[in-house]
Coordinates of C-alpha atoms in Angstrom, one line a residue:
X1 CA 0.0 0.0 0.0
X2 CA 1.7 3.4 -0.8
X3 CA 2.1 6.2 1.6
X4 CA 0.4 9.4 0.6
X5 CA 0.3 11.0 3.7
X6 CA 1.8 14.6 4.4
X7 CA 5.2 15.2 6.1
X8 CA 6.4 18.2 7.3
X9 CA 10.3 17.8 7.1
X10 CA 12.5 20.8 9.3
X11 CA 15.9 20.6 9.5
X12 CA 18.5 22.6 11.4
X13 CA 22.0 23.8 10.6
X14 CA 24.0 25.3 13.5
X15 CA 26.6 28.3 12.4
X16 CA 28.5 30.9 14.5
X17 CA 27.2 33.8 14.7
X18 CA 30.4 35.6 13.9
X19 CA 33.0 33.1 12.3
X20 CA 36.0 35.6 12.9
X21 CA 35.6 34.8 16.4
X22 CA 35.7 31.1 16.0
X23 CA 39.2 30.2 16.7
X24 CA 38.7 31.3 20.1
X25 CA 39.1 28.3 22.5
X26 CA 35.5 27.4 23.7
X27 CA 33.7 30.1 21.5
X28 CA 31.3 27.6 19.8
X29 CA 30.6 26.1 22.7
X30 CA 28.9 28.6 23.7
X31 CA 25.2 28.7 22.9
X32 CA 24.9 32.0 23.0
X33 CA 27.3 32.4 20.0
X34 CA 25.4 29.8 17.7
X35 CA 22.7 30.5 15.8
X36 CA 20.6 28.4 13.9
X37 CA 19.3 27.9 9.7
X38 CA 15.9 26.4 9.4
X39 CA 14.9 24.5 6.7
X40 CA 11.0 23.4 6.3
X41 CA 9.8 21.1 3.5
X42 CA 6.1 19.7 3.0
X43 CA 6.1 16.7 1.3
X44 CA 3.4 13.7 -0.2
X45 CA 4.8 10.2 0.7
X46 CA 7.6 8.8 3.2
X47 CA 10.9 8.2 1.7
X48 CA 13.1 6.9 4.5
X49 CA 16.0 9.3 4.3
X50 CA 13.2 12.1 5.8
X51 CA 14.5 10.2 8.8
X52 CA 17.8 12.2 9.2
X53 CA 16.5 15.4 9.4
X54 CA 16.1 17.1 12.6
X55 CA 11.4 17.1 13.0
X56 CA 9.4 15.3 11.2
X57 CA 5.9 15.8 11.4
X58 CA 3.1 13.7 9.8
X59 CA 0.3 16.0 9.1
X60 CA -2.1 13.7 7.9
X61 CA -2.6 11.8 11.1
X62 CA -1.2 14.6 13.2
X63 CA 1.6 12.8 14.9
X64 CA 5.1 13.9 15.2
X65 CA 7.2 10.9 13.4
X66 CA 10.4 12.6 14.7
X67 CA 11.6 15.2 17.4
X68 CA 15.6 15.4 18.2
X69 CA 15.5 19.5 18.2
X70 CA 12.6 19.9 21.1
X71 CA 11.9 17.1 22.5
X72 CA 9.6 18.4 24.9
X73 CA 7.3 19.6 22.5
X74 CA 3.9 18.2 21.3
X75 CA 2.6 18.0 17.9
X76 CA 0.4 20.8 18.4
X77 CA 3.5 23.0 19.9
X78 CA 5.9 22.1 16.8
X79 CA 2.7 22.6 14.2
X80 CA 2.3 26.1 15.6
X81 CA 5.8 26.9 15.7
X82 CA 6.1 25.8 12.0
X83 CA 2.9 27.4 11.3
X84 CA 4.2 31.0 12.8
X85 CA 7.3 31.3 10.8
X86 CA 5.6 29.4 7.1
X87 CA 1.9 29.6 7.3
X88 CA 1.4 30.7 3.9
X89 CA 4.0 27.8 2.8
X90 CA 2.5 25.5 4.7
X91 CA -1.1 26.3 3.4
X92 CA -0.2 26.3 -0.4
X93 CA 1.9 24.0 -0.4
X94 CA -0.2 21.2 1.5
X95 CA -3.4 22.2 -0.7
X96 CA -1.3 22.1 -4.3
X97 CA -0.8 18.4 -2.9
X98 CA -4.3 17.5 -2.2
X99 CA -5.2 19.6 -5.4
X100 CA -3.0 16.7 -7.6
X101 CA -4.4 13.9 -5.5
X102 CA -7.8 14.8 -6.6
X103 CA -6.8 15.4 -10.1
X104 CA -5.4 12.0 -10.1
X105 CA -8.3 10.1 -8.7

């Protein structure tokens, strides 16, 4: 049976927030001199790489599939923080896939 669920796939980069200051001993450890690249993708279908990024959330049934950035957080917590930065992503994107699902049925 395939997978046509929705994923929403984050992924985090950490870089210093001023690489001059990196050969310091200790400076990225730190946290206050890291700061942090998010990457957000909405996709149809599980592939299993999607496991190596950072969240993975499965929209369709609302359950978080990964968590390693905050792992406190519930699925309602992350889907709000995601929403908040890339609603209009988020929105688009996951109709456009439901729009070709139709299409295709």
């Amino acid at each position: 049976m395939v997978n046509l669920n929705i994923y929403l796939i984050a992924n985090y980069r950490a870089r210093p927030k001023n690489p001059k200051q990196t050969a310091q001993t200790g400076y990225m450890s730190n946290p206050d001199n890291i700061i942090y690249d998010e990457e957000l993708s909405i996709v149809r279908g599980w592939r299993d790489r999607y496991i190596k990024n950072s969240v993975v959330l499965d929209l369709t049934n609302e359950k978080i599939v990964k968590n390693s950035f905050r792992t406190e957080k519930t699925f309602n917590d992350l889907f709000a923080h995601y929403h908040e930065g890339f609603s209009e992503y988020i929105e688009q994107t996951v109709n456009n896939l439901n729009a070709s699902l139709q299409s295709k049925g």
